[in-house]
Structures are given as C-alpha cells and as structure tokens.
Amino acid sequence: MKLIFLGPPGAGKGTQAAGVSAHFRVPHISTGDMFRSAIKNETPVGIEAKRYLDAGELVPDSVVIDMVRERLAMDDCKSGYLLDGFPRTVDQAVALDGISEPDAVVEIEVRDEKLLDRLTGRRVCGKCQGTFHVSKLADAHTCPVCGGEVYQREDDRPETISTRLRAYHEQTEPLIGYYSGKDKLCRVNGDSRVEDVFKNILASLE
Ligand code: AMP
C-alpha cells in the first residue's frame, strides 16, 4: 500500500500516520521528522534546511525530492510506504509520480481556528517523540507516557504558525485538485476524536 497523508500543519497527520502505517505494515516517512533529525545531526541537508524550518517556510523542492527519492529506494519501502508531509507542492507530486506513484491520498481536513489552538498548545516529548496538547498535561514539562522532557517545537510559536498555514494554503492545497483529478483522494474530517478519525481513514481507504 502506497499512501500519502495530506493536510495542514496541526491536522493530526503524524498521529494518524503512526496508527495507519502500523495497520498496513508500511514505514511511516515524515519529511518534517527527517529534517529535524538532519538538523540535530548537522548533516549537509540539515544545515541547508534549518533556516526554512525556523522561518516556517518550505524547503526547496530539489532538496526534499532528493531526500525522499533516497528514502523510498530503501528495502523497507518495497511493500509500500506512508508519506506524511510529502508532497507539499505540485512539483513534488509530479516528481513522486516519476519515482513511485501512490495508490491513495488521505486529506485530513481541519479549520484554521482549530489548527491554531492545536499548534500553539502542541508539546513534543524529546525522548519518545509523543505529542500532547499542553492542556492535557498534568506537568507541562514531563511526558505522561515515558517521563521524558517535553518541549515546544520552534516552529509552533505563533509568529511562525501563520507563515506555515499560508504556505499550506498557497503551495500545498493545489494538490487536492491534482489528486482528485487522478481519482486518488479520500477526504476525512480531522476535527473529532483521534480514534474516530482513525476509523474514518480506514473506512475511506476501503
Ligand atoms: P512538518 O513536521 O511536516 O510540519 O514539517 C516541518 C517543516 O519541515 C516544514 O514547515 C518545512 O519547513 C519542512 N518540510 C517538511 N516537509 C516538507 C516538504 N515536503 N517540502 C518542503 N518543506 C518541507
């Protein structure tokens, strides 16, 4: 199964992708996570990508496409993949069609007002990478799952969020037309409980 998760920042793509990739036994490939790890390890890609992530802007297509091409060539992608956060532009989608055409695209829809609350309240555990809303944490600095330290992503600060939402509407939303034209789009409402969104995603894929 070759899947793409499409949706604005804060729609819950990462959370849902973890469950859906386990369900279909395919690797969950998040380009955002790949960039964050490259930045942490100070690789050439990380050094180039950092300023774009800090500003909430998209990393240039050529950099992302090369990174994804290399990742999809790995053995674990032979049975398929779930791409979370890629493609984000029509040029990236066209490039992906040339590398490995997806079977289906899940678009998770959430209103901008809701996204703002989710993103400003999002906290990530530095140890297990779990994500939580700050309002649900008994202790704002401690992961309720593994006890690790939780932090706010640099690009989840209010000044960067509006740039990210604008990038989504201007550069990524055209992909909805691109994939519905190919009859590959499944639209799912992301504004309900995590378990319900998960069920709806599986139902729409069937
Ligand atoms: P995410 O974790 O998916 O919200 O991605 C975090 C940041 O990584 C984005 O704001 C971009 O700067 C960068 N990024 C991730 N995926 C892509 C992509 N497909 N194209 C361009 N930039 C990306």
PDB file of C-alpha atoms and ligand atoms in Angstrom:
ATOM      1  CA  MET A   1       0.000   0.000   0.000  1.00  0.00           C
ATOM      2  CA  LYS A   2       1.465   3.360  -1.045  1.00  0.00           C
ATOM      3  CA  LEU A   3      -0.189   6.174   0.859  1.00  0.00           C
ATOM      4  CA  ILE A   4       0.093   9.919   1.204  1.00  0.00           C
ATOM      5  CA  PHE A   5      -1.256  11.966   4.099  1.00  0.00           C
ATOM      6  CA  LEU A   6      -2.156  15.494   3.124  1.00  0.00           C
ATOM      7  CA  GLY A   7      -3.368  18.227   5.439  1.00  0.00           C
ATOM      8  CA  PRO A   8      -2.409  21.495   7.105  1.00  0.00           C
ATOM      9  CA  PRO A   9       0.080  21.628   9.987  1.00  0.00           C
ATOM     10  CA  GLY A  10      -1.737  20.530  13.149  1.00  0.00           C
ATOM     11  CA  ALA A  11      -4.331  18.409  11.315  1.00  0.00           C
ATOM     12  CA  GLY A  12      -3.087  15.284  13.111  1.00  0.00           C
ATOM     13  CA  LYS A  13      -1.215  13.742  10.183  1.00  0.00           C
ATOM     14  CA  GLY A  14       1.649  12.490  12.355  1.00  0.00           C
ATOM     15  CA  THR A  15      -0.638  10.952  14.990  1.00  0.00           C
ATOM     16  CA  GLN A  16      -2.849   9.231  12.431  1.00  0.00           C
ATOM     17  CA  ALA A  17       0.071   8.202  10.236  1.00  0.00           C
ATOM     18  CA  ALA A  18       1.609   6.262  13.133  1.00  0.00           C
ATOM     19  CA  GLY A  19      -1.549   4.123  13.532  1.00  0.00           C
ATOM     20  CA  VAL A  20      -2.330   3.732   9.839  1.00  0.00           C
ATOM     21  CA  SER A  21       1.256   2.780   8.890  1.00  0.00           C
ATOM     22  CA  ALA A  22       1.235   0.096  11.613  1.00  0.00           C
ATOM     23  CA  HIS A  23      -2.134  -1.164  10.328  1.00  0.00           C
ATOM     24  CA  PHE A  24      -0.830  -1.588   6.762  1.00  0.00           C
ATOM     25  CA  ARG A  25       2.695  -2.614   7.905  1.00  0.00           C
ATOM     26  CA  VAL A  26       4.443   0.040   5.847  1.00  0.00           C
ATOM     27  CA  PRO A  27       7.077   2.538   7.022  1.00  0.00           C
ATOM     28  CA  HIS A  28       5.869   5.936   8.231  1.00  0.00           C
ATOM     29  CA  ILE A  29       8.032   8.505   6.466  1.00  0.00           C
ATOM     30  CA  SER A  30       7.721  12.045   7.797  1.00  0.00           C
ATOM     31  CA  THR A  31       9.817  14.561   5.868  1.00  0.00           C
ATOM     32  CA  GLY A  32       9.477  17.018   8.789  1.00  0.00           C
ATOM     33  CA  ASP A  33      10.977  14.402  11.159  1.00  0.00           C
ATOM     34  CA  MET A  34      13.733  13.667   8.639  1.00  0.00           C
ATOM     35  CA  PHE A  35      14.640  17.356   8.500  1.00  0.00           C
ATOM     36  CA  ARG A  36      14.550  17.738  12.295  1.00  0.00           C
ATOM     37  CA  SER A  37      16.857  14.754  12.681  1.00  0.00           C
ATOM     38  CA  ALA A  38      19.192  16.077   9.922  1.00  0.00           C
ATOM     39  CA  ILE A  39      19.322  19.444  11.723  1.00  0.00           C
ATOM     40  CA  LYS A  40      20.102  17.772  15.045  1.00  0.00           C
ATOM     41  CA  ASN A  41      22.900  15.750  13.425  1.00  0.00           C
ATOM     42  CA  GLU A  42      24.159  18.787  11.492  1.00  0.00           C
ATOM     43  CA  THR A  43      24.234  16.933   8.161  1.00  0.00           C
ATOM     44  CA  PRO A  44      24.594  18.985   4.925  1.00  0.00           C
ATOM     45  CA  VAL A  45      20.815  18.664   4.327  1.00  0.00           C
ATOM     46  CA  GLY A  46      20.126  19.743   7.913  1.00  0.00           C
ATOM     47  CA  ILE A  47      22.389  22.774   7.627  1.00  0.00           C
ATOM     48  CA  GLU A  48      20.625  23.823   4.406  1.00  0.00           C
ATOM     49  CA  ALA A  49      17.084  23.125   5.700  1.00  0.00           C
ATOM     50  CA  LYS A  50      17.375  24.793   9.110  1.00  0.00           C
ATOM     51  CA  ARG A  51      16.634  28.354   8.059  1.00  0.00           C
ATOM     52  CA  TYR A  52      13.485  27.273   6.207  1.00  0.00           C
ATOM     53  CA  LEU A  53      12.151  25.285   9.159  1.00  0.00           C
ATOM     54  CA  ASP A  54      12.937  28.123  11.556  1.00  0.00           C
ATOM     55  CA  ALA A  55      11.016  30.544   9.315  1.00  0.00           C
ATOM     56  CA  GLY A  56       8.085  28.142   8.758  1.00  0.00           C
ATOM     57  CA  GLU A  57       8.782  28.113   5.017  1.00  0.00           C
ATOM     58  CA  LEU A  58       9.030  25.157   2.668  1.00  0.00           C
ATOM     59  CA  VAL A  59      12.465  23.699   1.981  1.00  0.00           C
ATOM     60  CA  PRO A  60      13.289  23.951  -1.772  1.00  0.00           C
ATOM     61  CA  ASP A  61      11.754  21.162  -3.872  1.00  0.00           C
ATOM     62  CA  SER A  62      15.092  19.809  -5.155  1.00  0.00           C
ATOM     63  CA  VAL A  63      16.374  19.170  -1.609  1.00  0.00           C
ATOM     64  CA  VAL A  64      13.179  17.413  -0.459  1.00  0.00           C
ATOM     65  CA  ILE A  65      12.746  15.365  -3.632  1.00  0.00           C
ATOM     66  CA  ASP A  66      16.323  14.012  -3.479  1.00  0.00           C
ATOM     67  CA  MET A  67      15.875  13.122   0.190  1.00  0.00           C
ATOM     68  CA  VAL A  68      12.582  11.273  -0.468  1.00  0.00           C
ATOM     69  CA  ARG A  69      13.964   9.518  -3.569  1.00  0.00           C
ATOM     70  CA  GLU A  70      16.806   8.100  -1.452  1.00  0.00           C
ATOM     71  CA  ARG A  71      14.447   7.068   1.334  1.00  0.00           C
ATOM     72  CA  LEU A  72      11.978   5.308  -0.990  1.00  0.00           C
ATOM     73  CA  ALA A  73      14.840   3.312  -2.540  1.00  0.00           C
ATOM     74  CA  MET A  74      15.450   1.599   0.812  1.00  0.00           C
ATOM     75  CA  ASP A  75      14.430  -2.022   1.306  1.00  0.00           C
ATOM     76  CA  ASP A  76      11.665  -1.382   3.843  1.00  0.00           C
ATOM     77  CA  CYS A  77       9.686   0.545   1.194  1.00  0.00           C
ATOM     78  CA  LYS A  78       9.355  -2.473  -1.081  1.00  0.00           C
ATOM     79  CA  SER A  79       5.946  -3.305   0.413  1.00  0.00           C
ATOM     80  CA  GLY A  80       4.815   0.319   0.268  1.00  0.00           C
ATOM     81  CA  TYR A  81       5.047   3.485   2.361  1.00  0.00           C
ATOM     82  CA  LEU A  82       3.075   6.145   4.145  1.00  0.00           C
ATOM     83  CA  LEU A  83       4.364   9.609   3.315  1.00  0.00           C
ATOM     84  CA  ASP A  84       3.496  12.251   5.922  1.00  0.00           C
ATOM     85  CA  GLY A  85       4.281  15.824   4.859  1.00  0.00           C
ATOM     86  CA  PHE A  86       5.332  14.987   1.297  1.00  0.00           C
ATOM     87  CA  PRO A  87       4.468  16.047  -1.358  1.00  0.00           C
ATOM     88  CA  ARG A  88       3.768  19.641  -0.380  1.00  0.00           C
ATOM     89  CA  THR A  89       3.909  21.248  -3.834  1.00  0.00           C
ATOM     90  CA  VAL A  90       2.628  20.186  -7.252  1.00  0.00           C
ATOM     91  CA  ASP A  91       6.246  19.858  -8.473  1.00  0.00           C
ATOM     92  CA  GLN A  92       6.947  17.428  -5.628  1.00  0.00           C
ATOM     93  CA  ALA A  93       3.822  15.420  -6.549  1.00  0.00           C
ATOM     94  CA  VAL A  94       4.890  15.217 -10.192  1.00  0.00           C
ATOM     95  CA  ALA A  95       8.368  14.080  -9.094  1.00  0.00           C
ATOM     96  CA  LEU A  96       6.843  11.427  -6.823  1.00  0.00           C
ATOM     97  CA  ASP A  97       4.774  10.059  -9.716  1.00  0.00           C
ATOM     98  CA  GLY A  98       8.088   9.530 -11.528  1.00  0.00           C
ATOM     99  CA  ILE A  99       9.632   7.731  -8.519  1.00  0.00           C
ATOM    100  CA  SER A 100       6.753   5.627  -7.171  1.00  0.00           C
ATOM    101  CA  GLU A 101       3.121   6.520  -7.863  1.00  0.00           C
ATOM    102  CA  PRO A 102       0.926   6.471  -4.718  1.00  0.00           C
ATOM    103  CA  ASP A 103      -2.223   4.311  -4.516  1.00  0.00           C
ATOM    104  CA  ALA A 104      -4.276   6.724  -2.411  1.00  0.00           C
ATOM    105  CA  VAL A 105      -4.105  10.145  -0.789  1.00  0.00           C
ATOM    106  CA  VAL A 106      -5.808  10.853   2.527  1.00  0.00           C
ATOM    107  CA  GLU A 107      -6.647  14.502   3.086  1.00  0.00           C
ATOM    108  CA  ILE A 108      -7.316  15.356   6.745  1.00  0.00           C
ATOM    109  CA  GLU A 109      -9.453  18.495   6.930  1.00  0.00           C
ATOM    110  CA  VAL A 110      -9.424  20.827   9.955  1.00  0.00           C
ATOM    111  CA  ARG A 111     -10.470  24.503  10.186  1.00  0.00           C
ATOM    112  CA  ASP A 112      -7.717  27.139  10.666  1.00  0.00           C
ATOM    113  CA  GLU A 113      -9.070  28.300  14.094  1.00  0.00           C
ATOM    114  CA  LYS A 114      -8.801  24.770  15.447  1.00  0.00           C
ATOM    115  CA  LEU A 115      -5.326  24.357  13.945  1.00  0.00           C
ATOM    116  CA  LEU A 116      -4.083  27.465  15.733  1.00  0.00           C
ATOM    117  CA  ASP A 117      -5.140  26.076  19.101  1.00  0.00           C
ATOM    118  CA  ARG A 118      -3.622  22.666  18.359  1.00  0.00           C
ATOM    119  CA  LEU A 119      -0.308  24.092  17.154  1.00  0.00           C
ATOM    120  CA  THR A 120       0.225  26.673  19.892  1.00  0.00           C
ATOM    121  CA  GLY A 121      -0.684  24.030  22.501  1.00  0.00           C
ATOM    122  CA  ARG A 122       1.352  21.191  20.965  1.00  0.00           C
ATOM    123  CA  ARG A 123       4.207  19.780  23.033  1.00  0.00           C
ATOM    124  CA  VAL A 124       6.591  17.033  21.921  1.00  0.00           C
ATOM    125  CA  CYS A 125       8.477  14.565  24.106  1.00  0.00           C
ATOM    126  CA  GLY A 126      12.216  14.689  23.401  1.00  0.00           C
ATOM    127  CA  LYS A 127      12.554  11.023  24.416  1.00  0.00           C
ATOM    128  CA  CYS A 128       9.624   9.059  22.884  1.00  0.00           C
ATOM    129  CA  GLN A 129       8.550  11.752  20.338  1.00  0.00           C
ATOM    130  CA  GLY A 130       4.934  11.520  21.581  1.00  0.00           C
ATOM    131  CA  THR A 131       2.841  14.650  21.003  1.00  0.00           C
ATOM    132  CA  PHE A 132       0.399  16.107  23.525  1.00  0.00           C
ATOM    133  CA  HIS A 133      -1.768  19.182  23.967  1.00  0.00           C
ATOM    134  CA  VAL A 134      -0.435  21.275  26.831  1.00  0.00           C
ATOM    135  CA  SER A 135      -3.929  21.460  28.373  1.00  0.00           C
ATOM    136  CA  LYS A 136      -3.858  17.656  28.831  1.00  0.00           C
ATOM    137  CA  LEU A 137      -0.515  17.553  30.666  1.00  0.00           C
ATOM    138  CA  ALA A 138      -0.541  17.327  34.461  1.00  0.00           C
ATOM    139  CA  ASP A 139       3.009  18.711  34.433  1.00  0.00           C
ATOM    140  CA  ALA A 140       3.742  20.979  31.452  1.00  0.00           C
ATOM    141  CA  HIS A 141       7.366  19.752  31.229  1.00  0.00           C
ATOM    142  CA  THR A 142       7.019  15.991  31.661  1.00  0.00           C
ATOM    143  CA  CYS A 143       5.862  13.332  29.189  1.00  0.00           C
ATOM    144  CA  PRO A 144       2.915  11.390  30.683  1.00  0.00           C
ATOM    145  CA  VAL A 145       3.964   8.267  28.750  1.00  0.00           C
ATOM    146  CA  CYS A 146       7.718   7.902  29.340  1.00  0.00           C
ATOM    147  CA  GLY A 147       8.610  10.669  31.805  1.00  0.00           C
ATOM    148  CA  GLY A 148      10.891  12.394  29.264  1.00  0.00           C
ATOM    149  CA  GLU A 149      11.092  16.152  28.960  1.00  0.00           C
ATOM    150  CA  VAL A 150       8.502  17.775  26.690  1.00  0.00           C
ATOM    151  CA  TYR A 151       9.207  20.887  24.656  1.00  0.00           C
ATOM    152  CA  GLN A 152       7.508  23.224  22.191  1.00  0.00           C
ATOM    153  CA  ARG A 153       8.677  22.938  18.592  1.00  0.00           C
ATOM    154  CA  GLU A 154      10.450  26.104  17.468  1.00  0.00           C
ATOM    155  CA  ASP A 155       8.050  26.393  14.506  1.00  0.00           C
ATOM    156  CA  ASP A 156       4.948  26.012  16.730  1.00  0.00           C
ATOM    157  CA  ARG A 157       5.391  29.558  18.019  1.00  0.00           C
ATOM    158  CA  PRO A 158       2.591  31.934  16.981  1.00  0.00           C
ATOM    159  CA  GLU A 159       4.811  34.097  14.752  1.00  0.00           C
ATOM    160  CA  THR A 160       5.829  31.086  12.605  1.00  0.00           C
ATOM    161  CA  ILE A 161       2.450  29.351  12.530  1.00  0.00           C
ATOM    162  CA  SER A 162       0.824  31.928  10.248  1.00  0.00           C
ATOM    163  CA  THR A 163       3.661  31.514   7.711  1.00  0.00           C
ATOM    164  CA  ARG A 164       3.189  27.720   7.783  1.00  0.00           C
ATOM    165  CA  LEU A 165      -0.575  27.998   7.298  1.00  0.00           C
ATOM    166  CA  ARG A 166      -0.067  30.411   4.402  1.00  0.00           C
ATOM    167  CA  ALA A 167       2.436  28.012   2.805  1.00  0.00           C
ATOM    168  CA  TYR A 168      -0.155  25.240   3.126  1.00  0.00           C
ATOM    169  CA  HIS A 169      -2.984  27.227   1.531  1.00  0.00           C
ATOM    170  CA  GLU A 170      -0.857  28.653  -1.276  1.00  0.00           C
ATOM    171  CA  GLN A 171       1.526  25.809  -2.123  1.00  0.00           C
ATOM    172  CA  THR A 172       0.041  22.552  -0.824  1.00  0.00           C
ATOM    173  CA  GLU A 173      -3.737  22.935  -1.222  1.00  0.00           C
ATOM    174  CA  PRO A 174      -3.484  22.752  -5.049  1.00  0.00           C
ATOM    175  CA  LEU A 175      -2.577  19.079  -4.514  1.00  0.00           C
ATOM    176  CA  ILE A 176      -6.198  18.395  -3.581  1.00  0.00           C
ATOM    177  CA  GLY A 177      -7.191  19.151  -7.184  1.00  0.00           C
ATOM    178  CA  TYR A 178      -4.158  17.282  -8.505  1.00  0.00           C
ATOM    179  CA  TYR A 179      -5.065  14.035  -6.728  1.00  0.00           C
ATOM    180  CA  SER A 180      -8.842  14.274  -7.052  1.00  0.00           C
ATOM    181  CA  GLY A 181      -8.247  14.630 -10.806  1.00  0.00           C
ATOM    182  CA  LYS A 182      -6.464  11.275 -10.626  1.00  0.00           C
ATOM    183  CA  ASP A 183      -9.311   9.813  -8.532  1.00  0.00           C
ATOM    184  CA  LYS A 184      -6.986   9.073  -5.627  1.00  0.00           C
ATOM    185  CA  LEU A 185      -8.308  11.441  -2.972  1.00  0.00           C
ATOM    186  CA  CYS A 186     -10.045  10.329   0.266  1.00  0.00           C
ATOM    187  CA  ARG A 187     -11.246  13.291   2.364  1.00  0.00           C
ATOM    188  CA  VAL A 188     -11.609  12.780   6.114  1.00  0.00           C
ATOM    189  CA  ASN A 189     -12.805  15.223   8.763  1.00  0.00           C
ATOM    190  CA  GLY A 190      -9.950  15.594  11.262  1.00  0.00           C
ATOM    191  CA  ASP A 191     -11.942  17.581  13.801  1.00  0.00           C
ATOM    192  CA  SER A 192     -13.027  14.716  16.049  1.00  0.00           C
ATOM    193  CA  ARG A 193     -11.547  12.195  18.479  1.00  0.00           C
ATOM    194  CA  VAL A 194      -8.277  10.531  17.405  1.00  0.00           C
ATOM    195  CA  GLU A 195      -9.899   7.045  17.433  1.00  0.00           C
ATOM    196  CA  ASP A 196     -12.818   8.245  15.299  1.00  0.00           C
ATOM    197  CA  VAL A 197     -10.572   9.906  12.734  1.00  0.00           C
ATOM    198  CA  PHE A 198      -8.554   6.679  12.560  1.00  0.00           C
ATOM    199  CA  LYS A 199     -11.678   4.590  11.897  1.00  0.00           C
ATOM    200  CA  ASN A 200     -12.857   7.045   9.250  1.00  0.00           C
ATOM    201  CA  ILE A 201      -9.494   6.942   7.494  1.00  0.00           C
ATOM    202  CA  LEU A 202      -9.558   3.149   7.287  1.00  0.00           C
ATOM    203  CA  ALA A 203     -13.184   3.190   6.128  1.00  0.00           C
ATOM    204  CA  SER A 204     -12.465   5.751   3.420  1.00  0.00           C
ATOM    205  CA  LEU A 205      -9.470   3.743   2.185  1.00  0.00           C
ATOM    206  CA  GLU A 206     -11.587   0.600   1.904  1.00  0.00           C
TER     207      GLU A 206
HETATM  208  P1  AMP B   1       6.150  19.126   9.429  1.00  0.00           P
HETATM  209  O1  AMP B   1       6.777  18.410  10.575  1.00  0.00           O
HETATM  210  O2  AMP B   1       5.572  18.206   8.400  1.00  0.00           O
HETATM  211  O3  AMP B   1       5.176  20.189   9.873  1.00  0.00           O
HETATM  212  O4  AMP B   1       7.345  19.897   8.670  1.00  0.00           O
HETATM  213  C1  AMP B   1       8.138  20.856   9.334  1.00  0.00           C
HETATM  214  C2  AMP B   1       8.872  21.708   8.329  1.00  0.00           C
HETATM  215  O5  AMP B   1       9.744  20.881   7.529  1.00  0.00           O
HETATM  216  C3  AMP B   1       8.013  22.449   7.329  1.00  0.00           C
HETATM  217  O6  AMP B   1       7.489  23.665   7.833  1.00  0.00           O
HETATM  218  C4  AMP B   1       9.033  22.695   6.200  1.00  0.00           C
HETATM  219  O7  AMP B   1       9.935  23.728   6.549  1.00  0.00           O
HETATM  220  C5  AMP B   1       9.818  21.397   6.197  1.00  0.00           C
HETATM  221  N1  AMP B   1       9.213  20.391   5.300  1.00  0.00           N
HETATM  222  C6  AMP B   1       8.705  19.175   5.644  1.00  0.00           C
HETATM  223  N2  AMP B   1       8.253  18.517   4.572  1.00  0.00           N
HETATM  224  C7  AMP B   1       8.468  19.321   3.514  1.00  0.00           C
HETATM  225  C8  AMP B   1       8.200  19.223   2.107  1.00  0.00           C
HETATM  226  N3  AMP B   1       7.603  18.138   1.582  1.00  0.00           N
HETATM  227  N4  AMP B   1       8.564  20.272   1.320  1.00  0.00           N
HETATM  228  C9  AMP B   1       9.172  21.349   1.809  1.00  0.00           C
HETATM  229  N5  AMP B   1       9.431  21.523   3.129  1.00  0.00           N
HETATM  230  C10 AMP B   1       9.100  20.521   3.977  1.00  0.00           C
END
